[in-house]
Amino acid sequence: MSTRKECWRLIVTPPSPAAWNMACDEVLFQLVSSAPSPVIVRFYEWRPYAVSLGRSQWPENEIELDALRRDGYDCVRRITGGRAVFHAEELTYSVVCGRGHPLAAGGVHATYERTSEALARGLRLAGIRAELAHVTHHPSPGSARRSAPPCFGSVARSEIVVDGRKLVGSAQYRSTTAVLQHGSILTGAAHKRILEYLRVDEEVRQQYLRNLEIGTTCLRELGWRGTTDDLIHALADGFSGHFGIVWDADHSLAPHEMSLIDTKAHGRNCRETRNPGDMDGGNG
């Protein structure tokens, strides 16, 4: 007798502005929080490129906002913790599930590990020798700084690496009813441009650059020459194979979800004021 497989939602959205992307993750998190729902996995890109900050970071302390905006890029604060990320030449994933789902069991690190295992399986299907990091490594710039190091300046346990170099950076938020984890899968090297916008002195900037050069990698550097669709397909197969699930046939957002996202996205970009809130898990 065959066992019926659990059905999850796979959503693929077109490249979108930072405010819309973060509003989408938050709306899906709120919908899962408020009613029974299948696990949701979304893949997306950013247009224009943007900096996202962790939930507890102050934009005016971390980023040269005028320079960022002069170059035509956005700034947004995430619901998750962690540190600054420049979203460029990457595929971003998000996973949302209820706190009662097995994916959420065991706390922050257990969910990181399960999700990373699925992502790594998908990357291996794409020909990338991805594995999970076994230790946490936080290189120090060795001098005083005004800003926290960028997300990709360190590696946390169970993040995805290739030959010890970080390929995927993730962050997580947990409420009493739901869990959201999202992260950046680097396809190119443009993430290093975060250093153009961090509020740090030149000595620290150069040390951060050395850390990124040594400690990160990207799919292009690893010889991957596929398309975004190829990558999404491999990652989706990684999730379905790892968790033994099937995907819902409709990979789009519902009209009522779109309406909620559009409303929340309005005015969502960073302002130069603090937005205090509790942080529950952020490797990024």
PDB file of C-alpha atoms in Angstrom:
ATOM      1  CA  MET A   1       0.000   0.000   0.000  1.00  0.00           C
ATOM      2  CA  SER A   2       1.418   3.386  -0.978  1.00  0.00           C
ATOM      3  CA  THR A   3       1.620   6.228   1.537  1.00  0.00           C
ATOM      4  CA  ARG A   4       0.219   9.550   0.427  1.00  0.00           C
ATOM      5  CA  LYS A   5       2.947  12.180   0.276  1.00  0.00           C
ATOM      6  CA  GLU A   6       2.609  15.570   1.948  1.00  0.00           C
ATOM      7  CA  CYS A   7       1.910  18.405  -0.506  1.00  0.00           C
ATOM      8  CA  TRP A   8       3.849  21.675  -0.153  1.00  0.00           C
ATOM      9  CA  ARG A   9       3.446  24.966  -2.025  1.00  0.00           C
ATOM     10  CA  LEU A  10       6.219  26.004  -4.405  1.00  0.00           C
ATOM     11  CA  ILE A  11       6.011  29.690  -5.353  1.00  0.00           C
ATOM     12  CA  VAL A  12       8.247  31.373  -7.933  1.00  0.00           C
ATOM     13  CA  THR A  13       7.887  35.144  -8.173  1.00  0.00           C
ATOM     14  CA  PRO A  14       9.526  37.426 -10.776  1.00  0.00           C
ATOM     15  CA  PRO A  15      12.420  39.759  -9.853  1.00  0.00           C
ATOM     16  CA  SER A  16      10.896  42.463  -7.636  1.00  0.00           C
ATOM     17  CA  PRO A  17      11.819  45.499  -5.512  1.00  0.00           C
ATOM     18  CA  ALA A  18      13.124  44.966  -1.996  1.00  0.00           C
ATOM     19  CA  ALA A  19       9.998  46.259  -0.260  1.00  0.00           C
ATOM     20  CA  TRP A  20       7.783  43.881  -2.227  1.00  0.00           C
ATOM     21  CA  ASN A  21      10.040  40.878  -1.659  1.00  0.00           C
ATOM     22  CA  MET A  22      10.146  41.354   2.107  1.00  0.00           C
ATOM     23  CA  ALA A  23       6.424  42.137   2.235  1.00  0.00           C
ATOM     24  CA  CYS A  24       5.763  38.877   0.405  1.00  0.00           C
ATOM     25  CA  ASP A  25       7.763  36.847   2.924  1.00  0.00           C
ATOM     26  CA  GLU A  26       5.987  38.590   5.806  1.00  0.00           C
ATOM     27  CA  VAL A  27       2.497  38.105   4.360  1.00  0.00           C
ATOM     28  CA  LEU A  28       3.110  34.398   3.751  1.00  0.00           C
ATOM     29  CA  PHE A  29       4.439  34.127   7.313  1.00  0.00           C
ATOM     30  CA  GLN A  30       1.327  35.861   8.670  1.00  0.00           C
ATOM     31  CA  LEU A  31      -1.019  33.669   6.621  1.00  0.00           C
ATOM     32  CA  VAL A  32       0.674  30.500   7.863  1.00  0.00           C
ATOM     33  CA  SER A  33       0.527  31.918  11.400  1.00  0.00           C
ATOM     34  CA  SER A  34      -3.206  32.536  11.267  1.00  0.00           C
ATOM     35  CA  ALA A  35      -4.557  29.334   9.692  1.00  0.00           C
ATOM     36  CA  PRO A  36      -3.536  25.739   8.865  1.00  0.00           C
ATOM     37  CA  SER A  37      -1.368  25.797   5.758  1.00  0.00           C
ATOM     38  CA  PRO A  38       1.049  23.602   3.838  1.00  0.00           C
ATOM     39  CA  VAL A  39       4.742  24.443   4.010  1.00  0.00           C
ATOM     40  CA  ILE A  40       5.596  27.201   1.516  1.00  0.00           C
ATOM     41  CA  VAL A  41       8.892  27.399  -0.388  1.00  0.00           C
ATOM     42  CA  ARG A  42       9.470  30.510  -2.515  1.00  0.00           C
ATOM     43  CA  PHE A  43      12.289  31.421  -4.913  1.00  0.00           C
ATOM     44  CA  TYR A  44      12.858  35.019  -6.010  1.00  0.00           C
ATOM     45  CA  GLU A  45      15.309  37.669  -7.196  1.00  0.00           C
ATOM     46  CA  TRP A  46      15.732  41.410  -6.545  1.00  0.00           C
ATOM     47  CA  ARG A  47      15.232  44.229  -9.053  1.00  0.00           C
ATOM     48  CA  PRO A  48      16.724  46.726  -8.502  1.00  0.00           C
ATOM     49  CA  TYR A  49      19.519  45.293  -6.398  1.00  0.00           C
ATOM     50  CA  ALA A  50      19.185  46.095  -2.708  1.00  0.00           C
ATOM     51  CA  VAL A  51      20.713  45.946   0.751  1.00  0.00           C
ATOM     52  CA  SER A  52      18.691  44.166   3.406  1.00  0.00           C
ATOM     53  CA  LEU A  53      19.419  44.681   7.083  1.00  0.00           C
ATOM     54  CA  GLY A  54      18.705  42.419  10.035  1.00  0.00           C
ATOM     55  CA  ARG A  55      15.676  43.121  12.174  1.00  0.00           C
ATOM     56  CA  SER A  56      17.628  44.872  14.942  1.00  0.00           C
ATOM     57  CA  GLN A  57      20.018  46.913  12.770  1.00  0.00           C
ATOM     58  CA  TRP A  58      19.709  50.690  12.425  1.00  0.00           C
ATOM     59  CA  PRO A  59      20.028  51.829   8.769  1.00  0.00           C
ATOM     60  CA  GLU A  60      21.754  55.080   9.743  1.00  0.00           C
ATOM     61  CA  ASN A  61      24.382  53.164  11.749  1.00  0.00           C
ATOM     62  CA  GLU A  62      25.088  50.514   9.130  1.00  0.00           C
ATOM     63  CA  ILE A  63      24.661  51.888   5.604  1.00  0.00           C
ATOM     64  CA  GLU A  64      25.544  54.980   3.563  1.00  0.00           C
ATOM     65  CA  LEU A  65      21.947  55.381   2.416  1.00  0.00           C
ATOM     66  CA  ASP A  66      22.595  58.396   0.203  1.00  0.00           C
ATOM     67  CA  ALA A  67      25.273  56.531  -1.759  1.00  0.00           C
ATOM     68  CA  LEU A  68      23.085  53.457  -2.076  1.00  0.00           C
ATOM     69  CA  ARG A  69      20.136  55.442  -3.396  1.00  0.00           C
ATOM     70  CA  ARG A  70      22.351  57.510  -5.692  1.00  0.00           C
ATOM     71  CA  ASP A  71      23.385  54.250  -7.360  1.00  0.00           C
ATOM     72  CA  GLY A  72      19.742  53.303  -7.827  1.00  0.00           C
ATOM     73  CA  TYR A  73      19.545  50.575  -5.186  1.00  0.00           C
ATOM     74  CA  ASP A  74      17.041  49.940  -2.391  1.00  0.00           C
ATOM     75  CA  CYS A  75      17.426  49.350   1.341  1.00  0.00           C
ATOM     76  CA  VAL A  76      14.995  47.293   3.394  1.00  0.00           C
ATOM     77  CA  ARG A  77      14.858  45.746   6.846  1.00  0.00           C
ATOM     78  CA  ARG A  78      14.104  42.038   7.127  1.00  0.00           C
ATOM     79  CA  ILE A  79      11.786  40.426   9.650  1.00  0.00           C
ATOM     80  CA  THR A  80      14.677  38.058  10.428  1.00  0.00           C
ATOM     81  CA  GLY A  81      17.875  38.749  12.317  1.00  0.00           C
ATOM     82  CA  GLY A  82      21.415  38.686  11.023  1.00  0.00           C
ATOM     83  CA  ARG A  83      23.527  41.286   9.252  1.00  0.00           C
ATOM     84  CA  ALA A  84      23.627  43.311   6.055  1.00  0.00           C
ATOM     85  CA  VAL A  85      23.367  41.598   2.657  1.00  0.00           C
ATOM     86  CA  PHE A  86      23.704  43.126  -0.810  1.00  0.00           C
ATOM     87  CA  HIS A  87      21.180  41.225  -2.919  1.00  0.00           C
ATOM     88  CA  ALA A  88      22.712  41.044  -6.387  1.00  0.00           C
ATOM     89  CA  GLU A  89      23.571  38.079  -8.595  1.00  0.00           C
ATOM     90  CA  GLU A  90      21.774  35.646  -6.339  1.00  0.00           C
ATOM     91  CA  LEU A  91      18.699  33.458  -6.089  1.00  0.00           C
ATOM     92  CA  THR A  92      16.864  33.951  -2.817  1.00  0.00           C
ATOM     93  CA  TYR A  93      14.811  31.256  -1.124  1.00  0.00           C
ATOM     94  CA  SER A  94      12.287  31.423   1.689  1.00  0.00           C
ATOM     95  CA  VAL A  95      10.602  28.636   3.642  1.00  0.00           C
ATOM     96  CA  VAL A  96       7.535  29.174   5.840  1.00  0.00           C
ATOM     97  CA  CYS A  97       5.902  26.547   8.037  1.00  0.00           C
ATOM     98  CA  GLY A  98       3.726  26.288  11.133  1.00  0.00           C
ATOM     99  CA  ARG A  99       5.396  25.722  14.506  1.00  0.00           C
ATOM    100  CA  GLY A 100       3.652  22.357  14.724  1.00  0.00           C
ATOM    101  CA  HIS A 101       5.239  21.051  11.528  1.00  0.00           C
ATOM    102  CA  PRO A 102       8.168  18.600  11.849  1.00  0.00           C
ATOM    103  CA  LEU A 103      10.385  21.051   9.937  1.00  0.00           C
ATOM    104  CA  ALA A 104      10.062  23.477  12.876  1.00  0.00           C
ATOM    105  CA  ALA A 105      10.733  20.889  15.591  1.00  0.00           C
ATOM    106  CA  GLY A 106      13.814  21.113  17.780  1.00  0.00           C
ATOM    107  CA  GLY A 107      14.454  24.849  17.617  1.00  0.00           C
ATOM    108  CA  VAL A 108      16.368  27.277  15.425  1.00  0.00           C
ATOM    109  CA  HIS A 109      19.399  25.168  14.599  1.00  0.00           C
ATOM    110  CA  ALA A 110      17.424  21.999  13.854  1.00  0.00           C
ATOM    111  CA  THR A 111      15.322  23.877  11.290  1.00  0.00           C
ATOM    112  CA  TYR A 112      18.452  25.449   9.782  1.00  0.00           C
ATOM    113  CA  GLU A 113      20.021  22.043   9.401  1.00  0.00           C
ATOM    114  CA  ARG A 114      16.995  20.383   7.807  1.00  0.00           C
ATOM    115  CA  THR A 115      16.535  23.257   5.363  1.00  0.00           C
ATOM    116  CA  SER A 116      20.243  23.404   4.517  1.00  0.00           C
ATOM    117  CA  GLU A 117      20.312  19.670   3.845  1.00  0.00           C
ATOM    118  CA  ALA A 118      17.501  20.078   1.292  1.00  0.00           C
ATOM    119  CA  LEU A 119      19.215  23.065  -0.345  1.00  0.00           C
ATOM    120  CA  ALA A 120      22.562  21.255  -0.459  1.00  0.00           C
ATOM    121  CA  ARG A 121      20.904  18.228  -2.057  1.00  0.00           C
ATOM    122  CA  GLY A 122      19.432  20.480  -4.743  1.00  0.00           C
ATOM    123  CA  LEU A 123      22.767  22.182  -5.352  1.00  0.00           C
ATOM    124  CA  ARG A 124      24.450  18.811  -5.762  1.00  0.00           C
ATOM    125  CA  LEU A 125      21.807  17.953  -8.365  1.00  0.00           C
ATOM    126  CA  ALA A 126      22.972  21.127 -10.140  1.00  0.00           C
ATOM    127  CA  GLY A 127      26.555  19.823 -10.077  1.00  0.00           C
ATOM    128  CA  ILE A 128      27.795  21.826  -7.064  1.00  0.00           C
ATOM    129  CA  ARG A 129      29.764  20.063  -4.304  1.00  0.00           C
ATOM    130  CA  ALA A 130      27.716  21.653  -1.550  1.00  0.00           C
ATOM    131  CA  GLU A 131      27.935  20.543   2.075  1.00  0.00           C
ATOM    132  CA  LEU A 132      26.999  21.832   5.499  1.00  0.00           C
ATOM    133  CA  ALA A 133      29.528  23.710   7.625  1.00  0.00           C
ATOM    134  CA  HIS A 134      30.382  21.871  10.838  1.00  0.00           C
ATOM    135  CA  VAL A 135      31.715  24.827  12.833  1.00  0.00           C
ATOM    136  CA  THR A 136      30.997  28.532  13.200  1.00  0.00           C
ATOM    137  CA  HIS A 137      33.714  30.939  12.068  1.00  0.00           C
ATOM    138  CA  HIS A 138      33.583  34.708  12.686  1.00  0.00           C
ATOM    139  CA  PRO A 139      36.763  36.422  11.429  1.00  0.00           C
ATOM    140  CA  SER A 140      37.555  39.663  13.209  1.00  0.00           C
ATOM    141  CA  PRO A 141      38.695  42.846  11.445  1.00  0.00           C
ATOM    142  CA  GLY A 142      41.079  43.437  14.307  1.00  0.00           C
ATOM    143  CA  SER A 143      40.195  47.108  14.867  1.00  0.00           C
ATOM    144  CA  ALA A 144      37.338  49.300  16.005  1.00  0.00           C
ATOM    145  CA  ARG A 145      34.395  49.531  13.605  1.00  0.00           C
ATOM    146  CA  ARG A 146      31.124  51.403  13.352  1.00  0.00           C
ATOM    147  CA  SER A 147      29.199  48.706  11.500  1.00  0.00           C
ATOM    148  CA  ALA A 148      28.626  44.977  11.932  1.00  0.00           C
ATOM    149  CA  PRO A 149      30.401  42.771   9.376  1.00  0.00           C
ATOM    150  CA  PRO A 150      28.320  41.724   6.356  1.00  0.00           C
ATOM    151  CA  CYS A 151      26.393  38.465   6.439  1.00  0.00           C
ATOM    152  CA  PHE A 152      28.819  36.696   4.116  1.00  0.00           C
ATOM    153  CA  GLY A 153      31.781  37.735   6.262  1.00  0.00           C
ATOM    154  CA  SER A 154      31.272  34.713   8.541  1.00  0.00           C
ATOM    155  CA  VAL A 155      30.110  31.103   8.412  1.00  0.00           C
ATOM    156  CA  ALA A 156      27.649  29.603  10.901  1.00  0.00           C
ATOM    157  CA  ARG A 157      27.249  25.922  11.630  1.00  0.00           C
ATOM    158  CA  SER A 158      24.924  24.175   9.134  1.00  0.00           C
ATOM    159  CA  GLU A 159      25.231  26.928   6.543  1.00  0.00           C
ATOM    160  CA  ILE A 160      26.125  25.743   3.050  1.00  0.00           C
ATOM    161  CA  VAL A 161      29.750  25.833   1.936  1.00  0.00           C
ATOM    162  CA  VAL A 162      31.883  24.475  -0.898  1.00  0.00           C
ATOM    163  CA  ASP A 163      35.427  23.572   0.133  1.00  0.00           C
ATOM    164  CA  GLY A 164      34.866  25.581   3.308  1.00  0.00           C
ATOM    165  CA  ARG A 165      33.788  28.770   1.489  1.00  0.00           C
ATOM    166  CA  LYS A 166      30.301  30.123   2.121  1.00  0.00           C
ATOM    167  CA  LEU A 167      27.800  29.848  -0.735  1.00  0.00           C
ATOM    168  CA  VAL A 168      24.465  30.389   1.043  1.00  0.00           C
ATOM    169  CA  GLY A 169      23.675  32.810   3.877  1.00  0.00           C
ATOM    170  CA  SER A 170      20.431  32.429   5.818  1.00  0.00           C
ATOM    171  CA  ALA A 171      18.396  33.964   8.635  1.00  0.00           C
ATOM    172  CA  GLN A 172      15.365  32.780  10.564  1.00  0.00           C
ATOM    173  CA  TYR A 173      12.441  34.197  12.544  1.00  0.00           C
ATOM    174  CA  ARG A 174      10.169  32.193  14.825  1.00  0.00           C
ATOM    175  CA  SER A 175       6.906  33.216  16.470  1.00  0.00           C
ATOM    176  CA  THR A 176       4.683  31.074  18.664  1.00  0.00           C
ATOM    177  CA  THR A 177       2.761  29.930  15.578  1.00  0.00           C
ATOM    178  CA  ALA A 178       5.119  29.918  12.559  1.00  0.00           C
ATOM    179  CA  VAL A 179       8.712  29.865  11.297  1.00  0.00           C
ATOM    180  CA  LEU A 180      10.245  31.805   8.422  1.00  0.00           C
ATOM    181  CA  GLN A 181      13.714  31.095   7.062  1.00  0.00           C
ATOM    182  CA  HIS A 182      15.149  32.823   4.022  1.00  0.00           C
ATOM    183  CA  GLY A 183      18.559  33.192   2.484  1.00  0.00           C
ATOM    184  CA  SER A 184      20.786  34.102  -0.456  1.00  0.00           C
ATOM    185  CA  ILE A 185      22.268  31.566  -2.859  1.00  0.00           C
ATOM    186  CA  LEU A 186      25.156  33.347  -4.573  1.00  0.00           C
ATOM    187  CA  THR A 187      25.225  32.958  -8.357  1.00  0.00           C
ATOM    188  CA  GLY A 188      27.834  35.700  -8.917  1.00  0.00           C
ATOM    189  CA  ALA A 189      30.325  37.777  -6.908  1.00  0.00           C
ATOM    190  CA  ALA A 190      28.365  41.058  -6.691  1.00  0.00           C
ATOM    191  CA  HIS A 191      27.535  40.445  -3.004  1.00  0.00           C
ATOM    192  CA  LYS A 192      30.966  41.917  -2.241  1.00  0.00           C
ATOM    193  CA  ARG A 193      29.669  45.342  -3.260  1.00  0.00           C
ATOM    194  CA  ILE A 194      28.103  45.604   0.192  1.00  0.00           C
ATOM    195  CA  LEU A 195      31.492  47.027   1.202  1.00  0.00           C
ATOM    196  CA  GLU A 196      30.855  50.114  -0.952  1.00  0.00           C
ATOM    197  CA  TYR A 197      27.962  51.060   1.332  1.00  0.00           C
ATOM    198  CA  LEU A 198      28.950  49.970   4.843  1.00  0.00           C
ATOM    199  CA  ARG A 199      29.700  52.754   7.307  1.00  0.00           C
ATOM    200  CA  VAL A 200      33.231  51.642   8.222  1.00  0.00           C
ATOM    201  CA  ASP A 201      36.692  53.126   7.924  1.00  0.00           C
ATOM    202  CA  GLU A 202      38.973  52.085   5.080  1.00  0.00           C
ATOM    203  CA  GLU A 203      41.159  49.751   7.134  1.00  0.00           C
ATOM    204  CA  VAL A 204      38.132  47.742   8.253  1.00  0.00           C
ATOM    205  CA  ARG A 205      36.663  47.815   4.739  1.00  0.00           C
ATOM    206  CA  GLN A 206      39.814  46.230   3.331  1.00  0.00           C
ATOM    207  CA  GLN A 207      39.830  43.554   6.043  1.00  0.00           C
ATOM    208  CA  TYR A 208      36.190  42.730   5.321  1.00  0.00           C
ATOM    209  CA  LEU A 209      37.065  42.495   1.625  1.00  0.00           C
ATOM    210  CA  ARG A 210      39.859  40.030   2.369  1.00  0.00           C
ATOM    211  CA  ASN A 211      37.440  37.969   4.456  1.00  0.00           C
ATOM    212  CA  LEU A 212      34.901  37.908   1.618  1.00  0.00           C
ATOM    213  CA  GLU A 213      37.528  37.041  -0.994  1.00  0.00           C
ATOM    214  CA  ILE A 214      38.822  34.137   1.087  1.00  0.00           C
ATOM    215  CA  GLY A 215      35.627  32.993   2.742  1.00  0.00           C
ATOM    216  CA  THR A 216      32.928  33.105   0.049  1.00  0.00           C
ATOM    217  CA  THR A 217      32.289  31.562  -3.337  1.00  0.00           C
ATOM    218  CA  CYS A 218      29.556  31.663  -5.972  1.00  0.00           C
ATOM    219  CA  LEU A 219      28.059  29.338  -8.555  1.00  0.00           C
ATOM    220  CA  ARG A 220      29.751  31.110 -11.458  1.00  0.00           C
ATOM    221  CA  GLU A 221      33.160  30.737  -9.805  1.00  0.00           C
ATOM    222  CA  LEU A 222      32.403  27.040  -9.304  1.00  0.00           C
ATOM    223  CA  GLY A 223      31.798  26.565 -13.018  1.00  0.00           C
ATOM    224  CA  TRP A 224      28.006  26.519 -13.004  1.00  0.00           C
ATOM    225  CA  ARG A 225      26.573  27.810 -16.291  1.00  0.00           C
ATOM    226  CA  GLY A 226      22.870  27.034 -15.939  1.00  0.00           C
ATOM    227  CA  THR A 227      19.868  29.362 -15.966  1.00  0.00           C
ATOM    228  CA  THR A 228      17.831  30.556 -13.013  1.00  0.00           C
ATOM    229  CA  ASP A 229      15.086  28.147 -14.053  1.00  0.00           C
ATOM    230  CA  ASP A 230      17.612  25.293 -14.072  1.00  0.00           C
ATOM    231  CA  LEU A 231      18.674  26.193 -10.541  1.00  0.00           C
ATOM    232  CA  ILE A 232      15.111  26.467  -9.234  1.00  0.00           C
ATOM    233  CA  HIS A 233      14.273  23.098 -10.769  1.00  0.00           C
ATOM    234  CA  ALA A 234      17.289  21.450  -9.102  1.00  0.00           C
ATOM    235  CA  LEU A 235      16.534  23.043  -5.729  1.00  0.00           C
ATOM    236  CA  ALA A 236      12.865  22.047  -5.911  1.00  0.00           C
ATOM    237  CA  ASP A 237      13.957  18.465  -6.654  1.00  0.00           C
ATOM    238  CA  GLY A 238      16.314  18.681  -3.689  1.00  0.00           C
ATOM    239  CA  PHE A 239      13.478  19.654  -1.359  1.00  0.00           C
ATOM    240  CA  SER A 240      11.069  17.039  -2.703  1.00  0.00           C
ATOM    241  CA  GLY A 241      13.717  14.315  -2.542  1.00  0.00           C
ATOM    242  CA  HIS A 242      14.949  15.226   0.929  1.00  0.00           C
ATOM    243  CA  PHE A 243      11.550  15.650   2.569  1.00  0.00           C
ATOM    244  CA  GLY A 244       9.644  13.097   0.480  1.00  0.00           C
ATOM    245  CA  ILE A 245       6.968  15.598  -0.535  1.00  0.00           C
ATOM    246  CA  VAL A 246       5.138  16.615  -3.700  1.00  0.00           C
ATOM    247  CA  TRP A 247       4.510  20.139  -4.920  1.00  0.00           C
ATOM    248  CA  ASP A 248       1.160  21.813  -5.452  1.00  0.00           C
ATOM    249  CA  ALA A 249       0.532  22.282  -9.180  1.00  0.00           C
ATOM    250  CA  ASP A 250       0.013  26.064  -8.965  1.00  0.00           C
ATOM    251  CA  HIS A 251       3.303  27.924  -8.387  1.00  0.00           C
ATOM    252  CA  SER A 252       1.800  31.427  -8.235  1.00  0.00           C
ATOM    253  CA  LEU A 253       0.399  33.648  -5.507  1.00  0.00           C
ATOM    254  CA  ALA A 254      -3.360  33.907  -5.051  1.00  0.00           C
ATOM    255  CA  PRO A 255      -5.072  37.255  -5.836  1.00  0.00           C
ATOM    256  CA  HIS A 256      -5.840  37.933  -2.166  1.00  0.00           C
ATOM    257  CA  GLU A 257      -2.188  37.260  -1.295  1.00  0.00           C
ATOM    258  CA  MET A 258      -1.036  39.694  -3.980  1.00  0.00           C
ATOM    259  CA  SER A 259      -3.350  42.366  -2.603  1.00  0.00           C
ATOM    260  CA  LEU A 260      -2.029  41.940   0.938  1.00  0.00           C
ATOM    261  CA  ILE A 261       1.577  42.043  -0.286  1.00  0.00           C
ATOM    262  CA  ASP A 262       1.052  45.187  -2.356  1.00  0.00           C
ATOM    263  CA  THR A 263      -0.502  46.927   0.653  1.00  0.00           C
ATOM    264  CA  LYS A 264       2.276  45.908   3.039  1.00  0.00           C
ATOM    265  CA  ALA A 265       5.013  46.812   0.533  1.00  0.00           C
ATOM    266  CA  HIS A 266       3.872  50.434   0.401  1.00  0.00           C
ATOM    267  CA  GLY A 267       6.422  52.496   2.338  1.00  0.00           C
ATOM    268  CA  ARG A 268       8.343  49.362   3.387  1.00  0.00           C
ATOM    269  CA  ASN A 269      11.865  50.571   2.440  1.00  0.00           C
ATOM    270  CA  CYS A 270      14.334  51.642   5.138  1.00  0.00           C
ATOM    271  CA  ARG A 271      13.898  54.885   6.967  1.00  0.00           C
ATOM    272  CA  GLU A 272      16.596  56.409   9.163  1.00  0.00           C
ATOM    273  CA  THR A 273      14.873  55.404  12.402  1.00  0.00           C
ATOM    274  CA  ARG A 274      15.129  52.361  14.564  1.00  0.00           C
ATOM    275  CA  ASN A 275      12.518  49.628  14.340  1.00  0.00           C
ATOM    276  CA  PRO A 276      13.012  47.656  17.555  1.00  0.00           C
ATOM    277  CA  GLY A 277      11.937  44.042  17.712  1.00  0.00           C
ATOM    278  CA  ASP A 278      13.001  40.702  19.064  1.00  0.00           C
ATOM    279  CA  MET A 279      15.342  38.656  16.935  1.00  0.00           C
ATOM    280  CA  ASP A 280      14.977  34.884  16.942  1.00  0.00           C
ATOM    281  CA  GLY A 281      17.729  33.325  14.918  1.00  0.00           C
ATOM    282  CA  GLY A 282      19.949  34.919  12.305  1.00  0.00           C
ATOM    283  CA  ASN A 283      22.974  33.249  10.793  1.00  0.00           C
ATOM    284  CA  GLY A 284      23.245  35.759   7.958  1.00  0.00           C
TER     285      GLY A 284
END
